[in-house]
Each structure stands twice: as structure tokens, then as C-alpha cells.
mmCIF file of C-alpha atoms in Angstrom:
data_model
loop_
_atom_site.group_PDB
_atom_site.id
_atom_site.type_symbol
_atom_site.label_atom_id
_atom_site.label_comp_id
_atom_site.label_asym_id
_atom_site.label_seq_id
_atom_site.Cartn_x
_atom_site.Cartn_y
_atom_site.Cartn_z
ATOM 1 C CA MET A 1 31.885 -26.022 -20.173
ATOM 2 C CA PHE A 2 29.447 -23.293 -20.854
ATOM 3 C CA ARG A 3 27.182 -21.881 -18.205
ATOM 4 C CA ARG A 4 24.056 -19.915 -18.954
ATOM 5 C CA GLU A 5 23.626 -16.683 -16.985
ATOM 6 C CA LYS A 6 20.638 -16.697 -14.720
ATOM 7 C CA GLU A 7 17.863 -14.469 -16.005
ATOM 8 C CA VAL A 8 16.589 -12.078 -13.365
ATOM 9 C CA ILE A 9 12.797 -11.771 -13.364
ATOM 10 C CA ARG A 10 11.160 -9.017 -11.344
ATOM 11 C CA ALA A 11 7.955 -10.498 -10.113
ATOM 12 C CA VAL A 12 7.035 -7.077 -8.609
ATOM 13 C CA ASP A 13 8.786 -4.008 -9.573
ATOM 14 C CA GLY A 14 8.420 -0.436 -8.371
ATOM 15 C CA ILE A 15 4.864 -0.726 -7.093
ATOM 16 C CA SER A 16 3.428 2.004 -4.922
ATOM 17 C CA LEU A 17 -0.093 1.926 -3.449
ATOM 18 C CA GLU A 18 -1.988 3.311 -0.537
ATOM 19 C CA VAL A 19 -5.473 2.059 0.533
ATOM 20 C CA ASN A 20 -7.837 3.837 2.821
ATOM 21 C CA ILE A 21 -9.812 2.349 5.676
ATOM 22 C CA GLY A 22 -13.141 0.942 4.433
ATOM 23 C CA GLU A 23 -11.943 0.754 0.811
ATOM 24 C CA ILE A 24 -11.801 -2.220 -1.573
ATOM 25 C CA TYR A 25 -8.803 -1.947 -3.736
ATOM 26 C CA GLY A 26 -8.624 -4.293 -6.658
ATOM 27 C CA ILE A 27 -5.442 -5.487 -8.434
ATOM 28 C CA LEU A 28 -6.479 -6.556 -11.947
ATOM 29 C CA GLY A 29 -4.083 -8.640 -14.031
ATOM 30 C CA ALA A 30 -3.601 -11.842 -16.034
ATOM 31 C CA ASN A 31 -2.126 -15.000 -14.568
ATOM 32 C CA GLY A 32 1.614 -14.420 -13.972
ATOM 33 C CA SER A 33 1.423 -10.639 -13.763
ATOM 34 C CA GLY A 34 2.595 -10.426 -10.154
ATOM 35 C CA LYS A 35 -0.776 -10.272 -8.273
ATOM 36 C CA SER A 36 -0.179 -13.148 -5.944
ATOM 37 C CA THR A 37 3.443 -12.199 -5.339
ATOM 38 C CA LEU A 38 2.365 -8.746 -4.101
ATOM 39 C CA ILE A 39 -0.201 -10.400 -1.736
ATOM 40 C CA ARG A 40 2.563 -12.722 -0.414
ATOM 41 C CA LEU A 41 4.841 -9.784 0.205
ATOM 42 C CA ILE A 42 2.158 -7.793 2.127
ATOM 43 C CA SER A 43 1.254 -10.858 4.154
ATOM 44 C CA THR A 44 4.886 -11.304 5.180
ATOM 45 C CA LEU A 45 5.187 -14.683 3.395
ATOM 46 C CA LEU A 46 7.889 -13.199 1.185
ATOM 47 C CA LEU A 47 10.465 -10.594 1.932
ATOM 48 C CA PRO A 48 10.943 -7.627 -0.358
ATOM 49 C CA ASP A 49 14.419 -7.179 -1.964
ATOM 50 C CA ALA A 50 14.007 -3.402 -1.963
ATOM 51 C CA GLY A 51 11.593 -0.741 -0.827
ATOM 52 C CA ASN A 52 9.262 -1.038 2.143
ATOM 53 C CA ILE A 53 5.749 -2.243 2.912
ATOM 54 C CA GLN A 54 3.775 -0.834 5.862
ATOM 55 C CA VAL A 55 0.483 -2.002 7.231
ATOM 56 C CA PHE A 56 -1.140 0.563 9.483
ATOM 57 C CA GLY A 57 2.363 2.080 10.046
ATOM 58 C CA ASP A 58 4.107 -1.207 10.872
ATOM 59 C CA ASP A 59 6.841 -2.535 8.570
ATOM 60 C CA VAL A 60 6.255 -6.057 7.285
ATOM 61 C CA VAL A 61 9.849 -6.971 7.829
ATOM 62 C CA THR A 62 10.799 -5.443 11.147
ATOM 63 C CA ASN A 63 7.224 -5.808 12.723
ATOM 64 C CA SER A 64 6.003 -8.894 10.938
ATOM 65 C CA LEU A 65 4.307 -10.403 14.014
ATOM 66 C CA LYS A 66 2.249 -7.248 14.720
ATOM 67 C CA VAL A 67 1.310 -7.138 11.005
ATOM 68 C CA ARG A 68 0.078 -10.743 11.016
ATOM 69 C CA GLN A 69 -2.084 -9.929 14.026
ATOM 70 C CA VAL A 70 -4.190 -7.492 12.091
ATOM 71 C CA MET A 71 -4.656 -9.298 8.843
ATOM 72 C CA ASN A 72 -5.972 -12.458 7.316
ATOM 73 C CA ARG A 73 -5.428 -13.867 3.819
ATOM 74 C CA VAL A 74 -7.504 -15.948 1.462
ATOM 75 C CA SER A 75 -5.936 -17.645 -1.509
ATOM 76 C CA VAL A 76 -6.678 -20.336 -4.069
ATOM 77 C CA GLU A 77 -3.963 -22.452 -2.455
ATOM 78 C CA ALA A 78 -5.681 -22.687 0.984
ATOM 79 C CA SER A 79 -5.128 -25.998 2.759
ATOM 80 C CA PHE A 80 -7.249 -27.962 5.212
ATOM 81 C CA PHE A 81 -7.445 -31.138 7.204
ATOM 82 C CA LYS A 82 -9.272 -33.142 4.596
ATOM 83 C CA ARG A 83 -10.615 -35.754 6.903
ATOM 84 C CA LEU A 84 -12.257 -33.163 9.195
ATOM 85 C CA SER A 85 -15.526 -31.406 8.286
ATOM 86 C CA SER A 86 -15.731 -27.719 7.397
ATOM 87 C CA GLN A 87 -16.951 -26.842 10.820
ATOM 88 C CA GLU A 88 -14.251 -28.838 12.559
ATOM 89 C CA ASN A 89 -11.641 -27.082 10.522
ATOM 90 C CA LEU A 90 -12.994 -23.710 11.386
ATOM 91 C CA ILE A 91 -13.276 -24.604 15.143
ATOM 92 C CA TYR A 92 -9.643 -25.761 15.091
ATOM 93 C CA ALA A 93 -8.481 -22.568 13.518
ATOM 94 C CA ALA A 94 -10.597 -20.526 15.938
ATOM 95 C CA ARG A 95 -8.947 -22.237 18.853
ATOM 96 C CA LEU A 96 -5.513 -21.324 17.447
ATOM 97 C CA TYR A 97 -6.683 -17.675 17.514
ATOM 98 C CA GLY A 98 -7.631 -18.109 21.131
ATOM 99 C CA ILE A 99 -11.408 -18.124 20.640
ATOM 100 C CA PRO A 100 -13.168 -20.265 23.250
ATOM 101 C CA ALA A 101 -14.679 -23.522 21.918
ATOM 102 C CA PRO A 102 -18.418 -22.564 22.293
ATOM 103 C CA GLU A 103 -17.850 -19.211 20.630
ATOM 104 C CA ALA A 104 -15.728 -20.858 17.893
ATOM 105 C CA GLY A 105 -18.617 -23.233 17.102
ATOM 106 C CA ARG A 106 -21.209 -20.499 17.059
ATOM 107 C CA ARG A 107 -19.060 -18.095 14.927
ATOM 108 C CA SER A 108 -18.108 -20.726 12.416
ATOM 109 C CA GLN A 109 -21.674 -21.895 11.853
ATOM 110 C CA GLN A 110 -22.855 -18.263 11.506
ATOM 111 C CA ILE A 111 -20.245 -17.432 8.860
ATOM 112 C CA LEU A 112 -20.828 -20.629 6.953
ATOM 113 C CA GLU A 113 -24.626 -19.977 6.887
ATOM 114 C CA ARG A 114 -24.053 -16.444 5.514
ATOM 115 C CA LEU A 115 -21.899 -17.936 2.729
ATOM 116 C CA GLY A 116 -24.727 -20.141 1.683
ATOM 117 C CA PHE A 117 -23.553 -23.379 3.316
ATOM 118 C CA ALA A 118 -26.342 -25.821 3.913
ATOM 119 C CA ALA A 119 -26.548 -27.079 7.479
ATOM 120 C CA ASP A 120 -26.271 -30.685 6.434
ATOM 121 C CA ARG A 121 -23.059 -30.026 4.555
ATOM 122 C CA MET A 122 -21.154 -28.474 7.425
ATOM 123 C CA ASN A 123 -20.495 -31.939 8.911
ATOM 124 C CA GLU A 124 -19.161 -33.526 5.716
ATOM 125 C CA GLU A 125 -15.429 -34.169 5.409
ATOM 126 C CA MET A 126 -13.572 -31.500 3.400
ATOM 127 C CA GLU A 127 -12.371 -34.061 0.936
ATOM 128 C CA HIS A 128 -15.952 -34.662 -0.261
ATOM 129 C CA LEU A 129 -16.712 -30.920 -0.793
ATOM 130 C CA SER A 130 -16.508 -29.243 -4.089
ATOM 131 C CA ARG A 131 -13.774 -26.785 -4.963
ATOM 132 C CA GLY A 132 -16.241 -23.909 -4.592
ATOM 133 C CA MET A 133 -17.372 -24.988 -1.159
ATOM 134 C CA GLN A 134 -13.792 -25.419 0.032
ATOM 135 C CA GLN A 135 -13.105 -21.877 -1.087
ATOM 136 C CA LYS A 136 -16.048 -20.698 1.005
ATOM 137 C CA VAL A 137 -14.494 -22.409 3.983
ATOM 138 C CA ALA A 138 -11.219 -20.583 3.310
ATOM 139 C CA ILE A 139 -13.058 -17.237 3.309
ATOM 140 C CA ALA A 140 -14.955 -18.253 6.478
ATOM 141 C CA ARG A 141 -11.700 -19.089 8.224
ATOM 142 C CA ALA A 142 -10.216 -15.694 7.356
ATOM 143 C CA LEU A 143 -13.248 -13.986 9.019
ATOM 144 C CA LEU A 144 -13.237 -15.905 12.317
ATOM 145 C CA THR A 145 -11.424 -12.979 13.760
ATOM 146 C CA THR A 146 -12.038 -9.287 12.935
ATOM 147 C CA PRO A 147 -9.066 -8.475 10.546
ATOM 148 C CA MET A 148 -8.332 -4.818 9.932
ATOM 149 C CA LEU A 149 -6.798 -5.885 6.628
ATOM 150 C CA LEU A 150 -8.231 -8.657 4.429
ATOM 151 C CA LEU A 151 -6.166 -9.963 1.605
ATOM 152 C CA LEU A 152 -8.246 -11.780 -0.995
ATOM 153 C CA ASP A 153 -6.178 -13.476 -3.611
ATOM 154 C CA GLU A 154 -8.482 -14.567 -6.429
ATOM 155 C CA PRO A 155 -11.290 -15.432 -3.934
ATOM 156 C CA THR A 156 -13.847 -16.611 -6.493
ATOM 157 C CA THR A 157 -11.612 -18.500 -8.851
ATOM 158 C CA GLY A 158 -13.203 -21.908 -9.611
ATOM 159 C CA LEU A 159 -16.541 -21.065 -8.110
ATOM 160 C CA ASP A 160 -19.884 -21.645 -9.815
ATOM 161 C CA PRO A 161 -21.924 -18.581 -10.679
ATOM 162 C CA LYS A 162 -24.121 -18.790 -7.660
ATOM 163 C CA SER A 163 -21.288 -19.377 -5.251
ATOM 164 C CA LYS A 164 -19.352 -16.463 -6.891
ATOM 165 C CA ARG A 165 -22.348 -14.201 -6.284
ATOM 166 C CA ASP A 166 -22.595 -15.360 -2.589
ATOM 167 C CA VAL A 167 -18.910 -14.684 -1.938
ATOM 168 C CA GLN A 168 -19.010 -11.235 -3.706
ATOM 169 C CA ALA A 169 -22.138 -10.251 -1.681
ATOM 170 C CA PHE A 170 -20.452 -11.307 1.439
ATOM 171 C CA ILE A 171 -17.353 -9.253 0.582
ATOM 172 C CA GLU A 172 -19.571 -6.233 0.231
ATOM 173 C CA GLU A 173 -21.168 -6.941 3.631
ATOM 174 C CA ILE A 174 -17.791 -7.187 5.294
ATOM 175 C CA ARG A 175 -16.730 -3.792 4.018
ATOM 176 C CA GLN A 176 -20.012 -2.234 5.322
ATOM 177 C CA GLU A 177 -19.977 -4.035 8.661
ATOM 178 C CA ARG A 178 -16.336 -4.066 9.634
ATOM 179 C CA ASN A 179 -14.883 -0.956 7.918
ATOM 180 C CA ALA A 180 -11.809 -3.062 6.977
ATOM 181 C CA VAL A 181 -9.224 -2.544 4.321
ATOM 182 C CA ILE A 182 -9.765 -5.116 1.558
ATOM 183 C CA LEU A 183 -7.135 -5.881 -1.014
ATOM 184 C CA LEU A 184 -8.571 -8.015 -3.804
ATOM 185 C CA THR A 185 -6.679 -9.595 -6.687
ATOM 186 C CA THR A 186 -8.703 -10.884 -9.708
ATOM 187 C CA HIS A 187 -8.637 -11.489 -13.359
ATOM 188 C CA ASP A 188 -12.490 -11.119 -13.495
ATOM 189 C CA MET A 189 -13.476 -7.836 -15.044
ATOM 190 C CA ALA A 190 -17.064 -7.947 -13.852
ATOM 191 C CA GLU A 191 -15.921 -8.781 -10.325
ATOM 192 C CA ALA A 192 -13.506 -5.820 -10.228
ATOM 193 C CA GLU A 193 -16.244 -3.425 -11.507
ATOM 194 C CA ARG A 194 -18.726 -4.655 -8.900
ATOM 195 C CA LEU A 195 -16.659 -4.722 -5.859
ATOM 196 C CA CYS A 196 -13.743 -2.271 -6.109
ATOM 197 C CA ASP A 197 -13.551 1.313 -5.247
ATOM 198 C CA LYS A 198 -10.305 1.703 -7.020
ATOM 199 C CA ILE A 199 -8.509 -0.658 -9.454
ATOM 200 C CA ALA A 200 -4.814 -0.939 -10.299
ATOM 201 C CA ILE A 201 -4.039 -2.814 -13.549
ATOM 202 C CA ILE A 202 -0.838 -4.845 -13.130
ATOM 203 C CA ASP A 203 1.311 -6.237 -16.035
ATOM 204 C CA LYS A 204 4.765 -7.759 -15.752
ATOM 205 C CA GLY A 205 5.010 -6.810 -12.091
ATOM 206 C CA GLN A 206 4.192 -3.161 -12.478
ATOM 207 C CA PHE A 207 1.156 -1.037 -12.066
ATOM 208 C CA ILE A 208 0.410 0.510 -15.432
ATOM 209 C CA ALA A 209 -2.803 2.214 -14.582
ATOM 210 C CA GLU A 210 -4.791 3.131 -11.387
ATOM 211 C CA GLY A 211 -8.147 4.774 -10.649
ATOM 212 C CA THR A 212 -11.818 4.201 -10.269
ATOM 213 C CA VAL A 213 -13.598 2.229 -13.043
ATOM 214 C CA GLU A 214 -14.981 5.525 -14.321
ATOM 215 C CA GLU A 215 -11.559 7.144 -14.336
ATOM 216 C CA LEU A 216 -9.974 4.231 -16.206
ATOM 217 C CA ILE A 217 -12.642 4.081 -18.870
ATOM 218 C CA ALA A 218 -12.682 7.904 -19.315
ATOM 219 C CA ASN A 219 -9.044 7.785 -20.461
ATOM 220 C CA ALA A 220 -9.820 5.146 -23.063
ATOM 221 C CA PRO A 221 -11.048 6.216 -26.588
ATOM 222 C CA SER A 222 -14.445 4.995 -27.775
ATOM 223 C CA GLN A 223 -14.592 2.774 -30.760
ATOM 224 C CA ASN A 224 -16.847 3.736 -33.561
ATOM 225 C CA GLY A 225 -18.938 5.718 -31.125
ATOM 226 C CA VAL A 226 -19.268 2.800 -28.682
ATOM 227 C CA PRO A 227 -18.120 3.686 -25.120
ATOM 228 C CA ALA A 228 -15.048 1.865 -23.908
ATOM 229 C CA THR A 229 -15.248 -0.895 -21.311
ATOM 230 C CA LEU A 230 -12.768 -1.908 -18.636
ATOM 231 C CA GLU A 231 -11.733 -4.850 -20.870
ATOM 232 C CA ASP A 232 -10.948 -2.304 -23.703
ATOM 233 C CA VAL A 233 -8.791 -0.365 -21.230
ATOM 234 C CA PHE A 234 -6.957 -3.547 -20.157
ATOM 235 C CA ILE A 235 -6.230 -4.707 -23.716
ATOM 236 C CA ALA A 236 -5.193 -1.215 -24.791
ATOM 237 C CA LEU A 237 -2.655 -0.948 -21.930
ATOM 238 C CA THR A 238 -1.335 -4.583 -21.919
ATOM 239 C CA GLY A 239 -1.756 -5.602 -25.525
ATOM 240 C CA LYS A 240 -3.464 -8.839 -24.478
ATOM 241 C CA GLY A 241 -6.655 -10.255 -23.103
ATOM 242 C CA ILE A 242 -7.078 -10.867 -19.354
ATOM 243 C CA GLU A 243 -6.903 -14.653 -19.731
ATOM 244 C CA GLU A 244 -3.655 -14.667 -21.664
ATOM 245 C CA GLU A 245 -0.464 -15.589 -19.861
ATOM 246 C CA GLU A 246 3.143 -14.526 -20.505
#
């Protein structure tokens, strides 16, 4: 009998980052590059095999409960009670956070309105809403409280252009109003350029470049006199386009 040795794949390997209060830090990478794994580690959904992760000084392993109390996470895999409306889902979540029912209703309606949700759609069952509208509800749920750290894992994936702009504008408002730390993963170059104060390019679980958009582009050579773009930087460093998977 022959047995194949298991291949060890490091989903995240040797990453080091520090994000300041009020900063939007972007993690730019193709599908399968390790973006979502990193978010799961920070949000305590996965345990690191080595190294340490601290959120405002608290270790995600030894102080996981305290870490969860100061953060919220939005991901493309968000789940809901499909037979409840968007507002009913949000009120339910708010009650779990300990928010009184009247305040939960007011807060959920206010956030949905700011995300461009029409009043007549708030009472529709979730199963009848588009993918984009469900994603808006996921973002609204994360903002029912006032998180000090907001983890946004591909928050605009699958959204139509208008919904994407609505969400991006709301993210900018959150940063201005709440002075929160926002960690954003994306494979959208334009989104990274618009929203992020600093960007790390991730490939095969490792950060291969970090800096502001201007700093990253400044280190890339121009081609035939044409200034480099963020996409040029990404391709030069990874050898592939942003949409390509391993």
C-alpha cells in the first residue's frame, strides 16, 4: 500500500501589519491568496498555528471574548433568516447585542436608509432580495453597534455598480464619523485606490508589498513613458492578473 504524504499549504505565512486608529487598511489580492483566512484569524474564527495577533492590545487567542466585543465582520458568506425581512433580521441581531427593541428598530431603519434601501423593501423576506441587497443588510448588521474594528471581507463583491458606490460611500462615512479601524480585503483595484489609506498586496499567503497607492506606484517603472498603475504594480509583483486564481 502506498500513501501519499500530505502537502502542507500555508494559507497565511509570516504576515506582519499594524493599523492605526481612523485608518482604512486594504489587503489586495487574487482569490485564494489568503485574504479571507487572515480576516478569520483576526476575528477569532481560526486559531493561528504560530505568531500572535493583538487587537487593541488584546490577544485573539487568550482574550478572544474581549476582542469580539470591539469588532464586527462583514463577509460574502453572511447568513440570515431567509423568511424574515431585512429589518426583522437586524432587530433580532440588535436584541442579541442587548439593544432595546425600540432603539433596535430605529437604528436598523436608519442604517438601511443610508445604504440606499427603499422603505418598501425593508419588509420583504430576505429570500426575495437580490445578492446586492442582502450584502447591504450584512453591512448594516455589522454597524448596529459601534465597533472599534470593522473587518470588511470583499464587502462589494457581487454588487451592481450603484450598490457598490453606495457601500463605498458609506464606508468612507463610517471612517469619518466613528474613527474606527477598518480592515478591507478586495480584489477590486479601483475600490482599493478609492478607499484605502494604505494597501498591502498579498500573494500565496504573504505580503509582498505595502504602502500608500502613491508609494506602490512610485516603485513601479513606467512603460513607454506611460505612468504605472496599481494594476501594473500588482502584475509585476505577482506575475498574474487580479482575477486569476492559483
